PDB file of C-alpha atoms in Angstrom:
ATOM      1  CA  MET M   1     111.172 120.750  68.315  1.00 40.00           C
ATOM      2  CA  VAL M   2     110.365 118.721  65.239  1.00 43.00           C
ATOM      3  CA  THR M   3     107.235 116.577  65.447  1.00 41.00           C
ATOM      4  CA  MET M   4     106.600 113.653  63.160  1.00 44.00           C
ATOM      5  CA  PRO M   5     103.119 113.537  61.610  1.00 48.00           C
ATOM      6  CA  GLY M   6     100.713 111.689  63.907  1.00 48.00           C
ATOM      7  CA  THR M   7     103.049 111.795  66.927  1.00 43.00           C
ATOM      8  CA  LEU M   8     101.102 114.540  68.707  1.00 41.00           C
ATOM      9  CA  GLY M   9      97.806 112.661  68.231  1.00 41.00           C
ATOM     10  CA  ARG M  10      99.300 109.440  69.636  1.00 40.00           C
ATOM     11  CA  ARG M  11     100.776 111.338  72.584  1.00 39.00           C
ATOM     12  CA  ARG M  12      97.360 112.898  73.386  1.00 39.00           C
ATOM     13  CA  LEU M  13      95.773 109.460  73.138  1.00 37.00           C
ATOM     14  CA  VAL M  14      98.346 107.940  75.524  1.00 36.00           C
ATOM     15  CA  LEU M  15      97.983 110.823  78.008  1.00 34.00           C
ATOM     16  CA  GLY M  16      94.186 110.583  77.807  1.00 39.00           C
ATOM     17  CA  LEU M  17      94.260 106.820  78.447  1.00 35.00           C
ATOM     18  CA  ALA M  18      96.647 107.288  81.390  1.00 37.00           C
ATOM     19  CA  ALA M  19      94.369 109.934  82.928  1.00 36.00           C
ATOM     20  CA  ALA M  20      91.302 107.708  82.472  1.00 36.00           C
ATOM     21  CA  ALA M  21      93.103 104.743  84.076  1.00 35.00           C
ATOM     22  CA  THR M  22      94.154 106.909  87.033  1.00 31.00           C
ATOM     23  CA  CYS M  23      90.553 108.099  87.548  1.00 33.00           C
ATOM     24  CA  ALA M  24      89.298 104.500  87.423  1.00 33.00           C
ATOM     25  CA  VAL M  25      91.851 103.415  90.047  1.00 32.00           C
ATOM     26  CA  VAL M  26      90.949 106.319  92.333  1.00 29.00           C
ATOM     27  CA  ARG M  27      87.205 105.546  91.985  1.00 31.00           C
ATOM     28  CA  HIS M  28      87.887 101.855  92.701  1.00 29.00           C
ATOM     29  CA  ARG M  29      89.907 102.649  95.838  1.00 24.00           C
ATOM     30  CA  ALA M  30      87.206 105.019  97.098  1.00 25.00           C
ATOM     31  CA  ALA M  31      84.536 102.340  96.634  1.00 27.00           C
ATOM     32  CA  ARG M  32      86.655  99.762  98.459  1.00 29.00           C
ATOM     33  CA  ALA M  33      87.412 102.149 101.349  1.00 27.00           C
ATOM     34  CA  ASP M  34      83.715 103.019 101.591  1.00 32.00           C
ATOM     35  CA  ALA M  35      82.725  99.346 101.595  1.00 32.00           C
ATOM     36  CA  GLY M  36      85.157  98.146 104.219  1.00 35.00           C
ATOM     37  CA  ALA M  37      86.230 101.143 106.286  1.00 38.00           C
ATOM     38  CA  GLY M  38      85.334 101.427 109.938  1.00 53.00           C
ATOM     39  CA  SER M  39      83.358  98.995 112.025  1.00 84.00           C
ATOM     40  CA  ILE M  40      80.545  97.869 109.703  1.00 91.00           C
ATOM     41  CA  VAL M  41      80.851  95.002 107.229  1.00 92.00           C
ATOM     42  CA  LEU M  42      78.148  94.353 104.632  1.00 91.00           C
ATOM     43  CA  ARG M  43      78.134  90.945 102.998  1.00 90.00           C
ATOM     44  CA  SER M  44      75.918  89.687 100.215  1.00 83.00           C
ATOM     45  CA  GLY M  45      75.008  86.095 101.017  1.00 70.00           C
ATOM     46  CA  ASP M  46      74.950  82.817  99.135  1.00 68.00           C
ATOM     47  CA  HIS M  47      71.384  83.417  97.897  1.00 74.00           C
ATOM     48  CA  TRP M  48      69.801  86.098  95.726  1.00 80.00           C
ATOM     49  CA  GLY M  49      69.392  89.432  97.527  1.00 88.00           C
ATOM     50  CA  HIS M  50      70.677  88.289 100.924  1.00 90.00           C
ATOM     51  CA  LEU M  51      72.499  90.767 103.173  1.00 94.00           C
ATOM     52  CA  THR M  52      74.319  90.407 106.475  1.00 93.00           C
ATOM     53  CA  VAL M  53      75.401  93.511 108.416  1.00 95.00           C
ATOM     54  CA  THR M  54      78.092  92.938 111.072  1.00 94.00           C
ATOM     55  CA  ASN M  55      79.524  95.329 113.668  1.00 94.00           C
ATOM     56  CA  THR M  56      83.246  94.528 113.942  1.00 94.00           C
ATOM     57  CA  GLY M  57      84.070  97.673 115.918  1.00 91.00           C
ATOM     58  CA  PRO M  58      84.625  98.317 119.623  1.00 93.00           C
ATOM     59  CA  THR M  59      81.289 100.084 120.264  1.00 91.00           C
ATOM     60  CA  PRO M  60      77.607  99.588 119.406  1.00 92.00           C
ATOM     61  CA  VAL M  61      76.509 101.271 116.171  1.00 92.00           C
ATOM     62  CA  LEU M  62      73.247 103.076 115.404  1.00 93.00           C
ATOM     63  CA  LEU M  63      71.991 102.502 111.850  1.00 95.00           C
ATOM     64  CA  GLN M  64      69.179 104.042 109.836  1.00 94.00           C
ATOM     65  CA  PRO M  65      66.566 101.286 109.363  1.00 93.00           C
ATOM     66  CA  SER M  66      66.179 101.737 105.586  1.00 92.00           C
ATOM     67  CA  VAL M  67      68.629 100.003 103.273  1.00 93.00           C
ATOM     68  CA  GLN M  68      69.267 101.756  99.982  1.00 94.00           C
ATOM     69  CA  VAL M  69      69.461  99.457  96.966  1.00 93.00           C
ATOM     70  CA  GLU M  70      71.581 100.863  94.143  1.00 95.00           C
ATOM     71  CA  ALA M  71      71.930  99.746  90.523  1.00 94.00           C
ATOM     72  CA  LEU M  72      74.978 100.238  88.320  1.00 94.00           C
ATOM     73  CA  SER M  73      74.115 102.026  85.094  1.00 92.00           C
ATOM     74  CA  GLY M  74      76.499 103.816  82.759  1.00 93.00           C
ATOM     75  CA  GLY M  75      79.369 103.337  85.212  1.00 94.00           C
ATOM     76  CA  LEU M  76      77.522 105.123  88.050  1.00 95.00           C
ATOM     77  CA  TRP M  77      75.514 103.826  91.012  1.00 96.00           C
ATOM     78  CA  HIS M  78      71.892 105.037  91.146  1.00 95.00           C
ATOM     79  CA  ALA M  79      69.407 104.619  94.007  1.00 94.00           C
ATOM     80  CA  LEU M  80      66.351 102.501  93.179  1.00 92.00           C
ATOM     81  CA  GLU M  81      62.786 103.023  94.359  1.00 89.00           C
ATOM     82  CA  THR M  82      62.284  99.809  96.325  1.00 88.00           C
ATOM     83  CA  GLU M  83      61.598  98.427  99.793  1.00 86.00           C
ATOM     84  CA  MET M  84      64.507  97.070 101.886  1.00 90.00           C
ATOM     85  CA  ASN M  85      64.782  97.542 105.654  1.00 91.00           C
ATOM     86  CA  LEU M  86      66.867  96.262 108.552  1.00 91.00           C
ATOM     87  CA  VAL M  87      64.034  94.221 110.058  1.00 89.00           C
ATOM     88  CA  ALA M  88      64.331  90.800 111.690  1.00 86.00           C
ATOM     89  CA  ALA M  89      61.345  89.349 109.793  1.00 86.00           C
ATOM     90  CA  CYS M  90      58.498  90.262 107.490  1.00 85.00           C
ATOM     91  CA  ASP M  91      55.028  90.703 108.942  1.00 82.00           C
ATOM     92  CA  PRO M  92      53.042  87.537 108.094  1.00 80.00           C
ATOM     93  CA  ASP M  93      49.958  89.652 107.280  1.00 77.00           C
ATOM     94  CA  GLY M  94      51.844  91.802 104.762  1.00 70.00           C
ATOM     95  CA  VAL M  95      51.263  94.905 106.865  1.00 71.00           C
ATOM     96  CA  VAL M  96      53.948  97.578 106.636  1.00 68.00           C
ATOM     97  CA  ARG M  97      54.765  98.605 110.202  1.00 75.00           C
ATOM     98  CA  PRO M  98      56.395 101.934 111.137  1.00 78.00           C
ATOM     99  CA  LEU M  99      60.178 101.695 111.375  1.00 85.00           C
ATOM    100  CA  PRO M 100      62.113 102.834 114.447  1.00 88.00           C
ATOM    101  CA  ASP M 101      64.332 105.920 114.225  1.00 90.00           C
ATOM    102  CA  HIS M 102      67.416 103.717 114.294  1.00 92.00           C
ATOM    103  CA  ILE M 103      68.630 100.145 114.755  1.00 92.00           C
ATOM    104  CA  VAL M 104      71.200  99.376 117.467  1.00 93.00           C
ATOM    105  CA  LEU M 105      73.800  96.842 116.346  1.00 94.00           C
ATOM    106  CA  PRO M 106      75.823  95.679 119.395  1.00 94.00           C
ATOM    107  CA  VAL M 107      79.550  94.945 119.262  1.00 94.00           C
ATOM    108  CA  GLY M 108      80.213  91.687 117.396  1.00 95.00           C
ATOM    109  CA  ALA M 109      76.565  91.295 116.421  1.00 95.00           C
ATOM    110  CA  SER M 110      75.206  90.542 112.956  1.00 95.00           C
ATOM    111  CA  LEU M 111      71.809  91.241 111.467  1.00 93.00           C
ATOM    112  CA  THR M 112      70.453  89.325 108.469  1.00 93.00           C
ATOM    113  CA  PRO M 113      67.194  90.908 107.317  1.00 92.00           C
ATOM    114  CA  PRO M 114      64.801  89.104 104.966  1.00 90.00           C
ATOM    115  CA  PRO M 115      66.320  89.165 101.471  1.00 91.00           C
ATOM    116  CA  TRP M 116      65.632  91.758  98.825  1.00 90.00           C
ATOM    117  CA  ARG M 117      63.602  90.048  96.102  1.00 88.00           C
ATOM    118  CA  GLY M 118      64.316  92.482  93.282  1.00 88.00           C
ATOM    119  CA  TRP M 119      60.902  94.173  93.060  1.00 86.00           C
ATOM    120  CA  SER M 120      60.140  97.884  93.246  1.00 86.00           C
ATOM    121  CA  CYS M 121      57.106  97.765  95.557  1.00 82.00           C
ATOM    122  CA  ASN M 122      57.371  94.582  97.617  1.00 79.00           C
ATOM    123  CA  GLY M 123      61.116  94.351  97.282  1.00 83.00           C
ATOM    124  CA  GLN M 124      61.629  92.603 100.595  1.00 86.00           C
ATOM    125  CA  CYS M 125      58.346  91.523 102.166  1.00 83.00           C
ATOM    126  CA  GLU M 126      55.295  90.082 100.426  1.00 80.00           C
ATOM    127  CA  ARG M 127      52.433  92.563 100.259  1.00 74.00           C
ATOM    128  CA  HIS M 128      49.885  93.718  97.722  1.00 74.00           C
ATOM    129  CA  CYS M 129      50.950  96.694  95.666  1.00 76.00           C
ATOM    130  CA  ARG M 130      50.233  98.269  92.304  1.00 78.00           C
ATOM    131  CA  ASN M 131      52.656  98.837  89.450  1.00 80.00           C
ATOM    132  CA  ASN M 132      55.246  96.456  90.873  1.00 82.00           C
ATOM    133  CA  VAL M 133      58.333  96.288  88.612  1.00 84.00           C
ATOM    134  CA  TYR M 134      61.098  93.674  88.678  1.00 85.00           C
ATOM    135  CA  TRP M 135      64.452  95.488  88.469  1.00 89.00           C
ATOM    136  CA  GLY M 136      66.237  92.724  86.523  1.00 84.00           C
ATOM    137  CA  ALA M 137      69.656  91.131  86.874  1.00 82.00           C
ATOM    138  CA  GLY M 138      71.773  94.060  88.066  1.00 87.00           C
ATOM    139  CA  PRO M 139      74.465  94.582  89.148  1.00 93.00           C
ATOM    140  CA  PHE M 140      73.180  95.933  92.446  1.00 92.00           C
ATOM    141  CA  ARG M 141      74.612  96.816  95.844  1.00 94.00           C
ATOM    142  CA  PHE M 142      73.228  97.633  99.280  1.00 94.00           C
ATOM    143  CA  ARG M 143      74.054 100.848 101.145  1.00 95.00           C
ATOM    144  CA  ILE M 144      73.394 101.522 104.828  1.00 94.00           C
ATOM    145  CA  VAL M 145      73.902 104.767 106.737  1.00 93.00           C
ATOM    146  CA  THR M 146      74.790 105.387 110.386  1.00 91.00           C
ATOM    147  CA  SER M 147      72.454 107.413 112.561  1.00 85.00           C
ATOM    148  CA  PRO M 148      73.362 110.080 113.536  1.00 79.00           C
ATOM    149  CA  GLY M 149      76.378 111.046 111.480  1.00 78.00           C
ATOM    150  CA  GLY M 150      75.356 109.822 108.080  1.00 86.00           C
ATOM    151  CA  ARG M 151      78.441 107.698 107.387  1.00 90.00           C
ATOM    152  CA  SER M 152      77.580 105.267 104.610  1.00 91.00           C
ATOM    153  CA  PHE M 153      78.756 101.730 103.912  1.00 92.00           C
ATOM    154  CA  ALA M 154      78.218  99.810 100.668  1.00 93.00           C
ATOM    155  CA  SER M 155      78.232  96.086  99.981  1.00 93.00           C
ATOM    156  CA  GLU M 156      80.117  94.462  97.169  1.00 91.00           C
ATOM    157  CA  PRO M 157      78.100  94.338  93.938  1.00 92.00           C
ATOM    158  CA  PHE M 158      75.811  91.353  93.432  1.00 91.00           C
ATOM    159  CA  MET M 159      73.576  90.000  90.695  1.00 89.00           C
ATOM    160  CA  MET M 160      69.963  88.847  90.679  1.00 87.00           C
ATOM    161  CA  PRO M 161      68.309  86.390  88.283  1.00 84.00           C
ATOM    162  CA  LYS M 162      67.114  87.805  84.961  1.00 83.00           C
ATOM    163  CA  VAL M 163      63.609  86.631  85.802  1.00 78.00           C
ATOM    164  CA  PRO M 164      62.069  86.559  89.296  1.00 74.00           C
ATOM    165  CA  THR M 165      62.654  83.446  91.417  1.00 64.00           C
ATOM    166  CA  GLN M 166      62.145  82.480  95.034  1.00 54.00           C
ATOM    167  CA  PRO M 167      64.525  84.412  97.349  1.00 48.00           C
ATOM    168  CA  ASP M 168      66.069  81.234  98.797  1.00 46.00           C
ATOM    169  CA  ASP M 169      67.075  79.761  95.423  1.00 46.00           C
ATOM    170  CA  PRO M 170      70.852  79.211  95.493  1.00 46.00           C
ATOM    171  CA  LEU M 171      73.093  81.298  93.275  1.00 43.00           C
TER     172      LEU M 171
END
Protein backbone atom coordinates (compact mmCIF):
# COMPACT_ATOMS: atom_id res chain seq x y z
CA MET A 1 0.00 0.00 0.00
CA VAL A 2 1.34 3.39 -0.97
CA THR A 3 0.77 6.18 1.54
CA MET A 4 0.93 9.83 0.63
CA PRO A 5 2.99 12.00 2.99
CA GLY A 6 0.83 13.27 5.85
CA THR A 7 -2.04 10.84 5.15
CA LEU A 8 -1.21 8.56 8.09
CA GLY A 9 -1.06 11.53 10.49
CA ARG A 10 -4.45 12.82 9.29
CA ARG A 11 -5.95 9.34 9.60
CA ARG A 12 -4.68 9.03 13.21
CA LEU A 13 -6.10 12.47 13.97
CA VAL A 14 -9.52 11.54 12.52
CA LEU A 15 -9.58 8.21 14.40
CA GLY A 16 -8.52 9.95 17.62
CA LEU A 17 -11.26 12.58 17.25
CA ALA A 18 -13.87 9.88 16.53
CA ALA A 19 -12.82 7.92 19.64
CA ALA A 20 -12.96 11.07 21.79
CA ALA A 21 -16.43 11.95 20.46
CA THR A 22 -17.66 8.41 21.19
CA CYS A 23 -16.35 8.60 24.77
CA ALA A 24 -18.05 11.98 25.26
CA VAL A 25 -21.38 10.60 24.01
CA VAL A 26 -21.13 7.55 26.28
CA ARG A 27 -20.29 9.76 29.31
CA HIS A 28 -23.22 12.07 28.45
CA ARG A 29 -25.67 9.16 28.19
CA ALA A 30 -24.46 7.72 31.50
CA ALA A 31 -24.97 11.07 33.23
CA ARG A 32 -28.47 11.42 31.77
CA ALA A 33 -29.44 7.85 32.76
CA ASP A 34 -28.08 8.47 36.27
CA ALA A 35 -30.00 11.74 36.57
CA GLY A 36 -33.36 10.49 35.41
CA ALA A 37 -33.44 6.72 35.85
CA GLY A 38 -35.78 5.08 38.31
CA SER A 39 -38.25 6.75 40.60
CA ILE A 40 -36.39 9.83 41.87
CA VAL A 41 -36.31 13.17 40.06
CA LEU A 42 -33.99 15.96 41.18
CA ARG A 43 -34.78 19.44 39.93
CA SER A 44 -32.82 22.62 40.45
CA GLY A 45 -35.31 25.42 41.05
CA ASP A 46 -35.82 28.93 39.75
CA HIS A 47 -33.55 30.42 42.44
CA TRP A 48 -29.88 29.96 43.29
CA GLY A 49 -29.14 26.62 44.97
CA HIS A 50 -32.74 25.39 45.17
CA LEU A 51 -33.47 21.66 44.95
CA THR A 52 -36.67 19.65 44.76
CA VAL A 53 -36.59 15.86 45.16
CA THR A 54 -39.68 14.00 43.88
CA ASN A 55 -40.61 10.32 44.14
CA THR A 56 -42.33 9.39 40.86
CA GLY A 57 -42.17 5.65 41.50
CA PRO A 58 -44.74 3.14 42.76
CA THR A 59 -43.25 2.72 46.27
CA PRO A 60 -41.88 4.93 49.05
CA VAL A 61 -38.14 5.58 48.84
CA LEU A 62 -35.58 5.77 51.66
CA LEU A 63 -32.89 8.42 51.09
CA GLN A 64 -29.68 9.25 52.92
CA PRO A 65 -30.24 12.65 54.58
CA SER A 66 -27.02 14.26 53.31
CA VAL A 67 -26.98 15.80 49.85
CA GLN A 68 -23.63 15.76 48.09
CA VAL A 69 -22.77 18.95 46.22
CA GLU A 70 -20.39 18.39 43.31
CA ALA A 71 -18.42 20.88 41.22
CA LEU A 72 -17.30 20.39 37.63
CA SER A 73 -13.57 20.86 37.23
CA GLY A 74 -11.40 19.66 34.37
CA GLY A 75 -14.33 17.76 32.85
CA LEU A 76 -14.90 15.69 36.02
CA TRP A 77 -17.35 16.06 38.91
CA HIS A 78 -15.73 16.43 42.35
CA ALA A 79 -17.45 16.33 45.75
CA LEU A 80 -17.24 19.57 47.75
CA GLU A 81 -16.84 19.95 51.50
CA THR A 82 -20.10 21.73 52.32
CA GLU A 83 -23.35 21.41 54.25
CA MET A 84 -26.54 20.36 52.41
CA ASN A 85 -29.18 18.07 53.92
CA LEU A 86 -32.70 16.89 53.17
CA VAL A 87 -34.27 18.86 56.02
CA ALA A 88 -37.62 20.65 55.95
CA ALA A 89 -36.22 23.85 57.51
CA CYS A 90 -33.16 25.33 59.14
CA ASP A 91 -33.03 25.61 62.92
CA PRO A 92 -33.73 29.28 63.80
CA ASP A 93 -31.00 29.18 66.48
CA GLY A 94 -28.34 27.98 64.03
CA VAL A 95 -27.92 24.74 65.96
CA VAL A 96 -26.90 21.71 63.91
CA ARG A 97 -29.21 18.88 64.94
CA PRO A 98 -28.39 15.18 64.44
CA LEU A 99 -29.75 13.80 61.17
CA PRO A 100 -31.93 10.69 61.01
CA ASP A 101 -30.54 7.51 59.44
CA HIS A 102 -32.75 8.03 56.41
CA ILE A 103 -35.56 10.16 54.98
CA VAL A 104 -38.78 8.48 53.81
CA LEU A 105 -40.15 10.03 50.62
CA PRO A 106 -43.71 8.70 50.01
CA VAL A 107 -45.07 7.92 46.55
CA GLY A 108 -45.79 11.13 44.63
CA ALA A 109 -44.28 13.31 47.35
CA SER A 110 -41.73 16.09 46.89
CA LEU A 111 -39.25 17.55 49.33
CA THR A 112 -37.75 21.03 48.89
CA PRO A 113 -35.04 21.58 51.50
CA PRO A 114 -33.68 25.05 52.28
CA PRO A 115 -31.43 26.10 49.39
CA TRP A 116 -27.70 25.59 49.22
CA ARG A 117 -26.10 29.03 49.54
CA GLY A 118 -22.72 28.20 48.03
CA TRP A 119 -20.60 28.28 51.20
CA SER A 120 -18.32 25.55 52.54
CA CYS A 121 -19.30 25.69 56.22
CA ASN A 122 -22.82 27.11 56.41
CA GLY A 123 -23.74 26.02 52.92
CA GLN A 124 -27.42 25.61 53.67
CA CYS A 125 -28.34 26.96 57.10
CA GLU A 126 -27.05 30.10 58.79
CA ARG A 127 -24.65 29.32 61.63
CA HIS A 128 -21.35 30.60 62.92
CA CYS A 129 -18.32 28.84 61.53
CA ARG A 130 -14.65 29.49 60.91
CA ASN A 131 -12.82 29.49 57.59
CA ASN A 132 -16.03 29.69 55.57
CA VAL A 133 -15.28 29.73 51.82
CA TYR A 134 -17.64 30.70 49.00
CA TRP A 135 -17.33 28.09 46.23
CA GLY A 136 -18.00 30.52 43.36
CA ALA A 137 -20.16 30.30 40.26
CA GLY A 138 -19.90 26.61 39.38
CA PRO A 139 -21.15 24.65 37.57
CA PHE A 140 -22.48 22.49 40.38
CA ARG A 141 -24.92 19.61 40.77
CA PHE A 142 -26.64 17.84 43.65
CA ARG A 143 -26.37 14.09 44.25
CA ILE A 144 -28.56 12.04 46.58
CA VAL A 145 -28.22 8.36 47.48
CA THR A 146 -30.85 5.78 48.42
CA SER A 147 -30.64 4.03 51.77
CA PRO A 148 -30.04 1.11 51.82
CA GLY A 149 -28.74 0.18 48.39
CA GLY A 150 -26.62 3.17 47.59
CA ARG A 151 -28.22 4.00 44.23
CA SER A 152 -27.33 7.59 43.37
CA PHE A 153 -29.23 10.26 41.47
CA ALA A 154 -27.78 13.54 40.20
CA SER A 155 -29.48 16.81 39.30
CA GLU A 156 -28.84 18.72 36.14
CA PRO A 157 -25.92 21.14 36.46
CA PHE A 158 -26.68 24.62 37.78
CA MET A 159 -24.80 27.86 38.33
CA MET A 160 -24.47 30.16 41.32
CA PRO A 161 -23.67 33.88 41.33
CA LYS A 162 -19.99 34.82 41.13
CA VAL A 163 -20.36 36.68 44.41
CA PRO A 164 -22.61 35.65 47.31
CA THR A 165 -26.23 36.86 47.26
CA GLN A 166 -29.39 36.07 49.17
CA PRO A 167 -30.65 32.52 48.40
CA ASP A 168 -34.06 33.74 47.19
CA ASP A 169 -32.66 36.14 44.57
CA PRO A 170 -34.09 35.10 41.18
CA LEU A 171 -31.79 33.66 38.54
